[in-house]
PDB file of C-alpha atoms in Angstrom:
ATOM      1  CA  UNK A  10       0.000   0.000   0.000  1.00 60.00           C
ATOM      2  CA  UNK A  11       3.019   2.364   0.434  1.00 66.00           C
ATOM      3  CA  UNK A  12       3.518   1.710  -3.465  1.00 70.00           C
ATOM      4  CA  UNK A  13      -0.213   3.640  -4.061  1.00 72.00           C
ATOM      5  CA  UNK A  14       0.640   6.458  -1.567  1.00 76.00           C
ATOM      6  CA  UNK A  15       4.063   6.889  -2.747  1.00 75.00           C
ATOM      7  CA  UNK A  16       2.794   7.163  -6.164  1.00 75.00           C
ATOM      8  CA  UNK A  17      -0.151  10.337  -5.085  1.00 77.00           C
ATOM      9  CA  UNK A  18       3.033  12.393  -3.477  1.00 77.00           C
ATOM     10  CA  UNK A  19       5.644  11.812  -6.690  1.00 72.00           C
ATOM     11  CA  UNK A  20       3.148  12.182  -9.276  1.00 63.00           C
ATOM     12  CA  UNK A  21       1.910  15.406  -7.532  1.00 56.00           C
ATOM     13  CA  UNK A  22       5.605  16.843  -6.985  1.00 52.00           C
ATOM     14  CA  UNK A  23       6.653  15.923 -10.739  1.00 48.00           C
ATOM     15  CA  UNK A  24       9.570  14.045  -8.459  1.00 45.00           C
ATOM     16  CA  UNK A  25       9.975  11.745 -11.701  1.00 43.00           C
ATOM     17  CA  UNK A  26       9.376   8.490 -12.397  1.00 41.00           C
ATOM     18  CA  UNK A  27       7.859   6.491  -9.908  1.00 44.00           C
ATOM     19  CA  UNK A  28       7.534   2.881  -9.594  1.00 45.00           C
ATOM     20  CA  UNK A  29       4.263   1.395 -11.547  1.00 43.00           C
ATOM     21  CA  UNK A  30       3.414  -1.290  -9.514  1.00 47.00           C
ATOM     22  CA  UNK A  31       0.576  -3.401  -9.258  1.00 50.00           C
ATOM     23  CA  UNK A  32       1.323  -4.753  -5.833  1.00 59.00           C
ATOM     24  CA  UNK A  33      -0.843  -3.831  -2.784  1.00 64.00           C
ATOM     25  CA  UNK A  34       2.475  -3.862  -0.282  1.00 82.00           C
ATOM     26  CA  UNK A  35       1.819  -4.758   3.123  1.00 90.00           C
ATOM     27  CA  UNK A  36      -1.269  -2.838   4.907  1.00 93.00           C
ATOM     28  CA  UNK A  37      -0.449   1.011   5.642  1.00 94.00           C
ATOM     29  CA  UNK A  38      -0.790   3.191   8.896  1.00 95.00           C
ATOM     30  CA  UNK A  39      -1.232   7.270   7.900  1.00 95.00           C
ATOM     31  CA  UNK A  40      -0.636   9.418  11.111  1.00 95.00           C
ATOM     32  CA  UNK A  41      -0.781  12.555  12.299  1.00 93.00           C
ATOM     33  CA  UNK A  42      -2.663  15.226  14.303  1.00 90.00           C
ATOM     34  CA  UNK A  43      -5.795  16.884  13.648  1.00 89.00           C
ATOM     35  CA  UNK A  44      -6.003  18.267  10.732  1.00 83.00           C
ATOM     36  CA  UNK A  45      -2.984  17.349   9.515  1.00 85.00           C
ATOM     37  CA  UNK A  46      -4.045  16.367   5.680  1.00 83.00           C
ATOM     38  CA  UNK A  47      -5.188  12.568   6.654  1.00 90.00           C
ATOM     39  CA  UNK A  48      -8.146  12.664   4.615  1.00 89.00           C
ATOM     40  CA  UNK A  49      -6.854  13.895   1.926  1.00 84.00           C
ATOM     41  CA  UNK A  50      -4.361  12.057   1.245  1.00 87.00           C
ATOM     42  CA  UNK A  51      -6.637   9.123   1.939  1.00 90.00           C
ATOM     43  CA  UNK A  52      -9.230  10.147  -0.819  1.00 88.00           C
ATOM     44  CA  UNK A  53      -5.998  11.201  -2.925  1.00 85.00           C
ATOM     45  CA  UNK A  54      -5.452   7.080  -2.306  1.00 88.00           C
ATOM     46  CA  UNK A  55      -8.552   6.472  -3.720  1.00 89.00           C
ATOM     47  CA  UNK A  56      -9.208   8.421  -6.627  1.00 86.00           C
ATOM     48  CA  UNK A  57      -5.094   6.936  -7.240  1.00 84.00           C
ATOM     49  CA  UNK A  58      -6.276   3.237  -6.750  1.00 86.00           C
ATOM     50  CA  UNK A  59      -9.903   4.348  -8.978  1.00 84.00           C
ATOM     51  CA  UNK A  60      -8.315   5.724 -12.127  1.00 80.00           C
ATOM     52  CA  UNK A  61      -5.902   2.158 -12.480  1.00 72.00           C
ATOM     53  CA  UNK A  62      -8.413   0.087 -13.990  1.00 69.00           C
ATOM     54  CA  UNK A  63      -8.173  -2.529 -10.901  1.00 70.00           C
ATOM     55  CA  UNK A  64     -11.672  -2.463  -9.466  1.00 75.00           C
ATOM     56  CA  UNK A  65     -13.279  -0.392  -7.346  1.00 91.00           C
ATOM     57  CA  UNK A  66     -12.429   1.252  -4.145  1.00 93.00           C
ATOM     58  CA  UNK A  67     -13.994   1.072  -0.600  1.00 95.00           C
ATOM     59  CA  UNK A  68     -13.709   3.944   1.454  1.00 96.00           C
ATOM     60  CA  UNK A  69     -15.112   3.463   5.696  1.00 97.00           C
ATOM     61  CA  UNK A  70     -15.628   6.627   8.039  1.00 95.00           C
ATOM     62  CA  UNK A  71     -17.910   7.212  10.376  1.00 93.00           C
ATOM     63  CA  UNK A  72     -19.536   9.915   8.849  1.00 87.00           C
ATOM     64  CA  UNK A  73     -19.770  11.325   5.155  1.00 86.00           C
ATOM     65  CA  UNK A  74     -17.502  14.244   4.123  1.00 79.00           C
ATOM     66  CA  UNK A  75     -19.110  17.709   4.663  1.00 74.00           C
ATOM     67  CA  UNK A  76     -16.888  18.579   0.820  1.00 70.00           C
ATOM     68  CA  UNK A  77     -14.503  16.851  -1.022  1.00 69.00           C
ATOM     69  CA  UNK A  78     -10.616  16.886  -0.578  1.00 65.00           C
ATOM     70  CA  UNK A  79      -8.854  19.605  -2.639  1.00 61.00           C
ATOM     71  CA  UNK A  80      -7.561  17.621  -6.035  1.00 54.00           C
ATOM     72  CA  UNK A  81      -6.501  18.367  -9.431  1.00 49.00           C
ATOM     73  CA  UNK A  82      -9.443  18.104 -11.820  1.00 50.00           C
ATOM     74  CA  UNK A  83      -7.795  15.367 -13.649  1.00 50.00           C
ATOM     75  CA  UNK A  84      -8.222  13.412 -10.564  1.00 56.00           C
ATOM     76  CA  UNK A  85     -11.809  13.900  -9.950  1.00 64.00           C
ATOM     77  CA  UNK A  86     -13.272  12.807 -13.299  1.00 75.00           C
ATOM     78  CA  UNK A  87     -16.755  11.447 -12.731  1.00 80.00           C
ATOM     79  CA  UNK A  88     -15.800   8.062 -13.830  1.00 81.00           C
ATOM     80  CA  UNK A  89     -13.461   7.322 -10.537  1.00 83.00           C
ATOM     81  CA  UNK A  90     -15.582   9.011  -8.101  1.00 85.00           C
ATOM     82  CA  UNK A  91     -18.412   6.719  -9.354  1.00 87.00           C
ATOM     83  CA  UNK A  92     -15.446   3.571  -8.642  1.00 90.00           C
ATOM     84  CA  UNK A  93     -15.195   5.041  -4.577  1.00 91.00           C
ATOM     85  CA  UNK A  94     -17.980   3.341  -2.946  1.00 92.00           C
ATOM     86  CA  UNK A  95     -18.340   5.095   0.419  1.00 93.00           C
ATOM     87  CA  UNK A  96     -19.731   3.173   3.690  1.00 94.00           C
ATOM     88  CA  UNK A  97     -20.285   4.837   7.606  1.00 96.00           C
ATOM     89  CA  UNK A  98     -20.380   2.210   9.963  1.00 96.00           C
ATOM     90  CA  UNK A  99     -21.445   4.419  13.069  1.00 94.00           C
ATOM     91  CA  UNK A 100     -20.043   2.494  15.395  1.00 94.00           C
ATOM     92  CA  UNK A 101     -17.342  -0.124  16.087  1.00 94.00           C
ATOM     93  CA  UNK A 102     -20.237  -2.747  16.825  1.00 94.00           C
ATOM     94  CA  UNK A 103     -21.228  -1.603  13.281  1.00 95.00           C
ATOM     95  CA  UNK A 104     -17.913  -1.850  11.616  1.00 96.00           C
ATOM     96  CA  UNK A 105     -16.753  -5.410  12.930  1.00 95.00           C
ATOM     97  CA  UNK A 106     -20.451  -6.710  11.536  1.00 95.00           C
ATOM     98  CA  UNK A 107     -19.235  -4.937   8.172  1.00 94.00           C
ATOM     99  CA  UNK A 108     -16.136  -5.925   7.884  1.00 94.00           C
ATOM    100  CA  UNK A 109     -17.014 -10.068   9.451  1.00 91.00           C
ATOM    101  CA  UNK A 110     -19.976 -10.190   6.601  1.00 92.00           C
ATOM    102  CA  UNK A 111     -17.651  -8.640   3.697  1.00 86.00           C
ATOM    103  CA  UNK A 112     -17.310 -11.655   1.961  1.00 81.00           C
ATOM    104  CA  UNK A 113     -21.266 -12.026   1.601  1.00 83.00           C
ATOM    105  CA  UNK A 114     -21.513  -9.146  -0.254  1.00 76.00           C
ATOM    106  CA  UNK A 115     -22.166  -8.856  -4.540  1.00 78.00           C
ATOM    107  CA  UNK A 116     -20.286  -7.396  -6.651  1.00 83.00           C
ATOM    108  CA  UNK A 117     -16.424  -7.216  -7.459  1.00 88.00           C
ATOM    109  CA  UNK A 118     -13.922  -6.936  -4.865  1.00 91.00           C
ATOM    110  CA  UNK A 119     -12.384  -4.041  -4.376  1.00 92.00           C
ATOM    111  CA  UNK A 120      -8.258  -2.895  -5.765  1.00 91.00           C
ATOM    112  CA  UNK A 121      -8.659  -0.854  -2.162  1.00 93.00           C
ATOM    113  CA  UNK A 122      -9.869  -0.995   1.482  1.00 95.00           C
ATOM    114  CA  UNK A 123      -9.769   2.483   3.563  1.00 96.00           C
ATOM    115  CA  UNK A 124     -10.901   3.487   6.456  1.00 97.00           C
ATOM    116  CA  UNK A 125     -10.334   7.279   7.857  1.00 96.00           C
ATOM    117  CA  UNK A 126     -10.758   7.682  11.776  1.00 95.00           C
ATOM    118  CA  UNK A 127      -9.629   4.921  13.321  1.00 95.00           C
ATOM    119  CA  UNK A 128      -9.164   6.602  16.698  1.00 93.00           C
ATOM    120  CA  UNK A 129     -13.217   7.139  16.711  1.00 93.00           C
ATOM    121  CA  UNK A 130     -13.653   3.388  16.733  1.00 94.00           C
ATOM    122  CA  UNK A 131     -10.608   2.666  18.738  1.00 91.00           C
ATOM    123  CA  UNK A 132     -12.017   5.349  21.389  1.00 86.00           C
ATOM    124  CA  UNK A 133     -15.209   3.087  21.968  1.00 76.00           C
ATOM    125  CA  UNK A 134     -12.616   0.207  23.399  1.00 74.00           C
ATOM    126  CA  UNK A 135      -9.474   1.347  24.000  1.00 73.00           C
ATOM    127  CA  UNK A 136      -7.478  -1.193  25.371  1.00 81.00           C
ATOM    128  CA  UNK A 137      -4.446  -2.781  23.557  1.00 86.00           C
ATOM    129  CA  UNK A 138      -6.588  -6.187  22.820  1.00 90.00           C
ATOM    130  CA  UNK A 139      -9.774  -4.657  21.358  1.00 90.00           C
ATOM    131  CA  UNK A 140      -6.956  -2.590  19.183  1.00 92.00           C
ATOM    132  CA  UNK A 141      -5.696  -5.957  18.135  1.00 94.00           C
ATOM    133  CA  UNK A 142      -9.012  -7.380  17.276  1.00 94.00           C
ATOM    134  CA  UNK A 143      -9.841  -4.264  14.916  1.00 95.00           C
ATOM    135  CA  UNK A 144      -6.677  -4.265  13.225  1.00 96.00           C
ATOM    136  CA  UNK A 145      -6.292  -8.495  12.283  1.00 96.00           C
ATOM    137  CA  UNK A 146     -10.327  -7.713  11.627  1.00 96.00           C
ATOM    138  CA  UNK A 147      -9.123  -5.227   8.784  1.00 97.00           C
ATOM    139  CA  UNK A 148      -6.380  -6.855   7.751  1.00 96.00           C
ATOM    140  CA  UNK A 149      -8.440 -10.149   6.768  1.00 96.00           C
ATOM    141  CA  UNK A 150     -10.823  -8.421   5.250  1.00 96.00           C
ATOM    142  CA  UNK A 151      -8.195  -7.174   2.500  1.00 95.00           C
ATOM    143  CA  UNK A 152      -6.713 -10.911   2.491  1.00 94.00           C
ATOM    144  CA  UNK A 153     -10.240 -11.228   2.028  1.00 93.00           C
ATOM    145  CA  UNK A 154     -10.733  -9.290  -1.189  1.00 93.00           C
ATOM    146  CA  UNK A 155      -7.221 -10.021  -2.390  1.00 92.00           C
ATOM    147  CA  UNK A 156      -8.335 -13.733  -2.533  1.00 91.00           C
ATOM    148  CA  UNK A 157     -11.404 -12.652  -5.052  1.00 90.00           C
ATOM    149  CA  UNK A 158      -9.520 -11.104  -7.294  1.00 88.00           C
ATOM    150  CA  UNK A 159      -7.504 -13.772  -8.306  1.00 87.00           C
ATOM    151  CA  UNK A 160      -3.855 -14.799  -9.006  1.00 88.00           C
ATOM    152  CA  UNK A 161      -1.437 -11.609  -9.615  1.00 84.00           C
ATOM    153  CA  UNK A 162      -3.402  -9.052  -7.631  1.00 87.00           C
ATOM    154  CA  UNK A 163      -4.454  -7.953  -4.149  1.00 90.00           C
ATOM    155  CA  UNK A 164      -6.296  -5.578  -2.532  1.00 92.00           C
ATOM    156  CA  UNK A 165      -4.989  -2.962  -1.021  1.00 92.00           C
ATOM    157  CA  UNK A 166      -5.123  -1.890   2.956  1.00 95.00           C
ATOM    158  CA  UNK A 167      -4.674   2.254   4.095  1.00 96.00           C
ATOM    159  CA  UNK A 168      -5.831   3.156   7.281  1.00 97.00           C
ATOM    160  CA  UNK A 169      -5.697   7.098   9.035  1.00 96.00           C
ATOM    161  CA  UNK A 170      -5.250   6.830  12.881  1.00 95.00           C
ATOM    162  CA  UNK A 171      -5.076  10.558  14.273  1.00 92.00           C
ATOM    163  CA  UNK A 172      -2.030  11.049  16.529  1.00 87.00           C
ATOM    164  CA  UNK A 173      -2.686  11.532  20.522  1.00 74.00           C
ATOM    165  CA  UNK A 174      -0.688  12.895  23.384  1.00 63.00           C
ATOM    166  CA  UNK A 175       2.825  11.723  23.413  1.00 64.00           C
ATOM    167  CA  UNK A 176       3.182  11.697  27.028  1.00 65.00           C
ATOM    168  CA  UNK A 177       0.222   8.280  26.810  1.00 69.00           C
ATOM    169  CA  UNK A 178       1.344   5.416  28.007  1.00 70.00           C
ATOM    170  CA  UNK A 179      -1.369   3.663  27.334  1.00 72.00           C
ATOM    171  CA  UNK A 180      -1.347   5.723  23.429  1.00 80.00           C
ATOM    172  CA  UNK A 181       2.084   4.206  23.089  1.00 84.00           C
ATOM    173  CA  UNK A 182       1.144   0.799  23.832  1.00 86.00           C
ATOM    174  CA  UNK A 183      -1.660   0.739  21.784  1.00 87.00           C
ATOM    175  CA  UNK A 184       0.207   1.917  18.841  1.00 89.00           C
ATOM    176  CA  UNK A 185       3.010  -0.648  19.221  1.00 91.00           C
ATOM    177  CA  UNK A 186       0.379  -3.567  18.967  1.00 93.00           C
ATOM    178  CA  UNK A 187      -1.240  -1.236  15.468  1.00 94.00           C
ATOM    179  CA  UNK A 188       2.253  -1.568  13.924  1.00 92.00           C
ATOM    180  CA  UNK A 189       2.070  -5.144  13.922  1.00 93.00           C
ATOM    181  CA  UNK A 190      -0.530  -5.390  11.606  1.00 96.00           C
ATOM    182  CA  UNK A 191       0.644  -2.220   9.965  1.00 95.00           C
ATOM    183  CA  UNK A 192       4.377  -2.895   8.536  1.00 92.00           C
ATOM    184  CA  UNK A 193       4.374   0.612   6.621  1.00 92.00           C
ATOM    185  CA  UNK A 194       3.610   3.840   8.092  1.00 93.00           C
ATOM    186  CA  UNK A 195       3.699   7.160   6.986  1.00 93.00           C
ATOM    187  CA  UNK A 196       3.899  10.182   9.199  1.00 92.00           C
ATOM    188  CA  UNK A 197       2.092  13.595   8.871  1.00 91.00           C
ATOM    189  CA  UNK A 198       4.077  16.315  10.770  1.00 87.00           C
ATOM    190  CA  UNK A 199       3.961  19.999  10.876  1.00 83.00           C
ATOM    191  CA  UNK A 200       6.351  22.176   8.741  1.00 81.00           C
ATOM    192  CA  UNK A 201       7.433  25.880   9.061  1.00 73.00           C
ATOM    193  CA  UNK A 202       4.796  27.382   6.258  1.00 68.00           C
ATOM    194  CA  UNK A 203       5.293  30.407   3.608  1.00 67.00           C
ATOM    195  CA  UNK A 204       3.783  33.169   3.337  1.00 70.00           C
ATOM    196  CA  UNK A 205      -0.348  32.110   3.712  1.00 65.00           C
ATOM    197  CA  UNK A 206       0.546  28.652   3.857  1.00 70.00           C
ATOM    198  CA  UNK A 207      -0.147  25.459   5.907  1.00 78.00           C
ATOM    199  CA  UNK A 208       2.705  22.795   5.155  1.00 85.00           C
ATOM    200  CA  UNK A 209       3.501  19.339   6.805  1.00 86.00           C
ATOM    201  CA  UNK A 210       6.421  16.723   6.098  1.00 89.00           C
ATOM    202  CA  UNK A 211       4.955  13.606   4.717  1.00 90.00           C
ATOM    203  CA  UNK A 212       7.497  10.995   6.223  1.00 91.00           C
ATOM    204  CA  UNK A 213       6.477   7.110   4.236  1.00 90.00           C
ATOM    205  CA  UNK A 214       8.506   4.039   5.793  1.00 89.00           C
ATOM    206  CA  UNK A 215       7.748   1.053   3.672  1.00 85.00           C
ATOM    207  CA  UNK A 216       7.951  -1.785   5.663  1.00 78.00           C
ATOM    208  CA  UNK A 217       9.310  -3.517   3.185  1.00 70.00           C
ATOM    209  CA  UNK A 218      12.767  -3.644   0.930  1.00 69.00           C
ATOM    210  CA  UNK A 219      12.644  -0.225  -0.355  1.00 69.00           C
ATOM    211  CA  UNK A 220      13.812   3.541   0.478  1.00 78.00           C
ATOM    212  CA  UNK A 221      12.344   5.725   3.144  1.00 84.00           C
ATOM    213  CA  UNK A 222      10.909   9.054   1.623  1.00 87.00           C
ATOM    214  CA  UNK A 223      10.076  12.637   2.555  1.00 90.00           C
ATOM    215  CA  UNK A 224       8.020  15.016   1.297  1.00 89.00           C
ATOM    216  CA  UNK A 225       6.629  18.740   2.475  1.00 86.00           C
ATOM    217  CA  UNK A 226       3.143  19.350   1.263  1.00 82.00           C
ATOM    218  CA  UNK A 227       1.549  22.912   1.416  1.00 80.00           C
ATOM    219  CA  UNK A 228      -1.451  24.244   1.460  1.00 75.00           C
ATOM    220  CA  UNK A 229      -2.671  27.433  -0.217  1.00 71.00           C
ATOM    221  CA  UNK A 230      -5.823  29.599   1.562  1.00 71.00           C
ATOM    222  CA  UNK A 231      -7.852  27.410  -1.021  1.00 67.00           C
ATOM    223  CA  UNK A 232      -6.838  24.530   0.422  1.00 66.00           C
ATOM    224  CA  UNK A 233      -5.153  23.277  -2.906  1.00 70.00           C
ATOM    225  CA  UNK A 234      -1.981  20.971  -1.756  1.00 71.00           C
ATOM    226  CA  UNK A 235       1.366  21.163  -3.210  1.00 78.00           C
ATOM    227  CA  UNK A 236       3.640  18.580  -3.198  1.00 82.00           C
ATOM    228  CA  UNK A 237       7.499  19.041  -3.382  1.00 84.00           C
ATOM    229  CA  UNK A 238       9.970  16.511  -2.314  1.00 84.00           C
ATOM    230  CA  UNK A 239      12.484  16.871   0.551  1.00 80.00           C
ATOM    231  CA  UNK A 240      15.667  15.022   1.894  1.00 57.00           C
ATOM    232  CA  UNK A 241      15.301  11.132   2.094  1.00 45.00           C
ATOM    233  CA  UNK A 242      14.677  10.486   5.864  1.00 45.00           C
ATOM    234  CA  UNK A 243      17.962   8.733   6.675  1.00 42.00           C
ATOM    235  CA  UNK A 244      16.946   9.000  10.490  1.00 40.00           C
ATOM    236  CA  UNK A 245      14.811   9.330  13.281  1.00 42.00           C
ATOM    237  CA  UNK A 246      16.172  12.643  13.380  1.00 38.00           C
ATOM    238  CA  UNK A 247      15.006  13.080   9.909  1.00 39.00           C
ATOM    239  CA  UNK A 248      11.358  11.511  10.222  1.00 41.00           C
ATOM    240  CA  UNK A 249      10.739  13.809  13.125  1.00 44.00           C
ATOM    241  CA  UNK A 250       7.389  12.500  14.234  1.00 44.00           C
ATOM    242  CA  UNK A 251       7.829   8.858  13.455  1.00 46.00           C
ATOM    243  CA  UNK A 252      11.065   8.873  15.579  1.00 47.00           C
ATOM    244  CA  UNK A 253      10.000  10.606  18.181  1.00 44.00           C
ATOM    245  CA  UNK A 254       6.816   7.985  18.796  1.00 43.00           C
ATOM    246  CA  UNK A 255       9.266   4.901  18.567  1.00 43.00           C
ATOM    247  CA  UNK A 256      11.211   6.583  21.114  1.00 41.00           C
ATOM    248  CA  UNK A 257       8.239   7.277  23.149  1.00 38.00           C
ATOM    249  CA  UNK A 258       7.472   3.219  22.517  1.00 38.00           C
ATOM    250  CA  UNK A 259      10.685   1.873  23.515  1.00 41.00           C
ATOM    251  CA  UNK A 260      10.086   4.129  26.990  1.00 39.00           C
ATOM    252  CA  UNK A 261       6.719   3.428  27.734  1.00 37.00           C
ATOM    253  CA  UNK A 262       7.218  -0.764  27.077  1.00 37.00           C
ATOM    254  CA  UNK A 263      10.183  -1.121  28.726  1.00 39.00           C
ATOM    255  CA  UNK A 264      10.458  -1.018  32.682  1.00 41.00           C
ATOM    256  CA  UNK A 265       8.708  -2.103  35.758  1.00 37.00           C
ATOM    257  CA  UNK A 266       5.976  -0.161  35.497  1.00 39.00           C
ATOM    258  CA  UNK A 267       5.144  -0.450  32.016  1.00 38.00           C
ATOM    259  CA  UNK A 268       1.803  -1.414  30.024  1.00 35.00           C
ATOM    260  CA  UNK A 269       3.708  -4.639  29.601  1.00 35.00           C
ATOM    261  CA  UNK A 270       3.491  -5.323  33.055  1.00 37.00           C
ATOM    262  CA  UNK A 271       0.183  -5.193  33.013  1.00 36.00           C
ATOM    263  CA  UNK A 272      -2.161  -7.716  30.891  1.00 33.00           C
ATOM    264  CA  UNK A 273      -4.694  -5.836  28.282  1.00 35.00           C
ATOM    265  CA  UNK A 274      -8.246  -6.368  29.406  1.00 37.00           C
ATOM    266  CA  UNK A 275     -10.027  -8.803  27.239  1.00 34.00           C
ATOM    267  CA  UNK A 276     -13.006  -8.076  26.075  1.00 36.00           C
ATOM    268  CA  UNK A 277     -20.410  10.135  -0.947  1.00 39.00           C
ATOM    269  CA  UNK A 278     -18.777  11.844   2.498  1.00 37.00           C
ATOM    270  CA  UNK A 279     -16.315  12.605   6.543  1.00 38.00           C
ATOM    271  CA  UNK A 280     -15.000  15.729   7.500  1.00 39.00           C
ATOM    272  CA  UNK A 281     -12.092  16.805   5.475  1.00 40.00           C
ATOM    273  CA  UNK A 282      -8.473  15.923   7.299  1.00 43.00           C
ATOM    274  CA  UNK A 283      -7.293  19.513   6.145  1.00 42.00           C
TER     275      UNK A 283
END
């Protein structure tokens, strides 16, 4: 899935060629604070995965989008909105019963699975286990679907999870378990902005053979994004907030009096990201 997201920043920087790659990659985490471009980049996924000819595209949140994401008019041709199939489970009782009957449904199977607002679901059960449950939940689901569509192609898995305090331990903990299921990442962090600007670093790690990359995206008062690219992140240093929550990780799971010590209890539209 990093392939599809890495593909939306290069092709809107002009960075040159980027790999054209069928592959799904392993499932994708997208982080970052409030209103740090999630959804956008998320229906910039989408409107990616639409226009490839692969099958359509199913996009989760828990409520429809009050106006679309800022994108070039290229990219929002009728034909692949009509290919994004929006659903709003309300609840996580609601999503788990979508996403355990998926494989009843008609229809093809979809090139790509998102779901924006994880933290909304994840805030009904917080603890570490329920996190688990959600996360193998979604990740079946795209086995799921990649099964369908036969021999040579999968279906893609990109999930936004909105960034808490970093001082959490309980926050830390949880996301440790996510980035199990989650191999590649990519990390939304602020930027110092021109003049009437709003930028962010865009920080993607992989999880898989392949470089790390950075880029800064801007915003204009119209909300239209530009893309640029910006010094491979060779470092924690370099991938600012990604570094700084695998340092907060190591601290909060290590020690006597760590969550580890203690066992985790068992048990066509949302609001744009910019």
């Amino acid at each position: 899935m990093a392939e599809a997201l890495r593909r939306v920043l290069s092709r809107s920087s002009a960075a040159g060629p980027e790999e054209d790659t069928a592959e799904a990659g392993p499932p994708l985490l997208l982080l970052g604070a409030p209103g740090s471009g999630k959804t956008t980049l998320l229906f910039a996924a989408a409107l990616e995965a639409a226009g490839e000819g692969r099958g359509p595209v199913f996009f989760l949140t828990r409520r429809p989008l009050q106006s679309l994401p800022r994108a070039t008019g290229a990219a929002l041709e009728p034909m692949r909105l009509q290919k994004i199939r929006f659903q709003y489970p309300p609840s996580t009782p609601e999503l788990l019963w979508l996403l355990g009957t998926a494989h009843e449904g008609p229809g093809p199977a979809p090139a790509l699975l998102l779901l924006d607002g994880l933290e909304e679901y994840l805030g009904e059960d917080p603890g570490a286990q329920e996190a688990a449950h959600l996360a193998a939940l979604l990740v079946d689901t795209a086995a799921h679907f990649s099964h369908r569509l036969g021999p040579g192609r999968a279906c893609g898995l990109l999930v936004a999870l909105q960034t808490q305090d970093e001082g959490d331990p309980g926050e830390a903990l949880r996301l440790a378990v996510l980035q199990r299921y989650f191999p590649a990442q990519c990390w939304l962090q602020p930027d110092a902005p021109g003049p009437g600007e709003r930028c962010l670093r865009a920080c993607l790690e992989p999880g898989a053979p392949g470089h790390r990359t950075e880029w800064r995206v801007s915003f204009g008062a119209d909300g239209e994004p530009t893309v640029a690219p910006a010094a491979a992140c060779g470092s924690d240093q370099a991938s600012g907030s990604g570094g700084r929550a695998r340092a907060l990780i190591g601290h909060s799971l290590s020690g006597p009096g760590s969550p580890t010590a203690k066992r985790p209890r068992s048990g066509t539209r949302a609001e744009s990201g910019t």
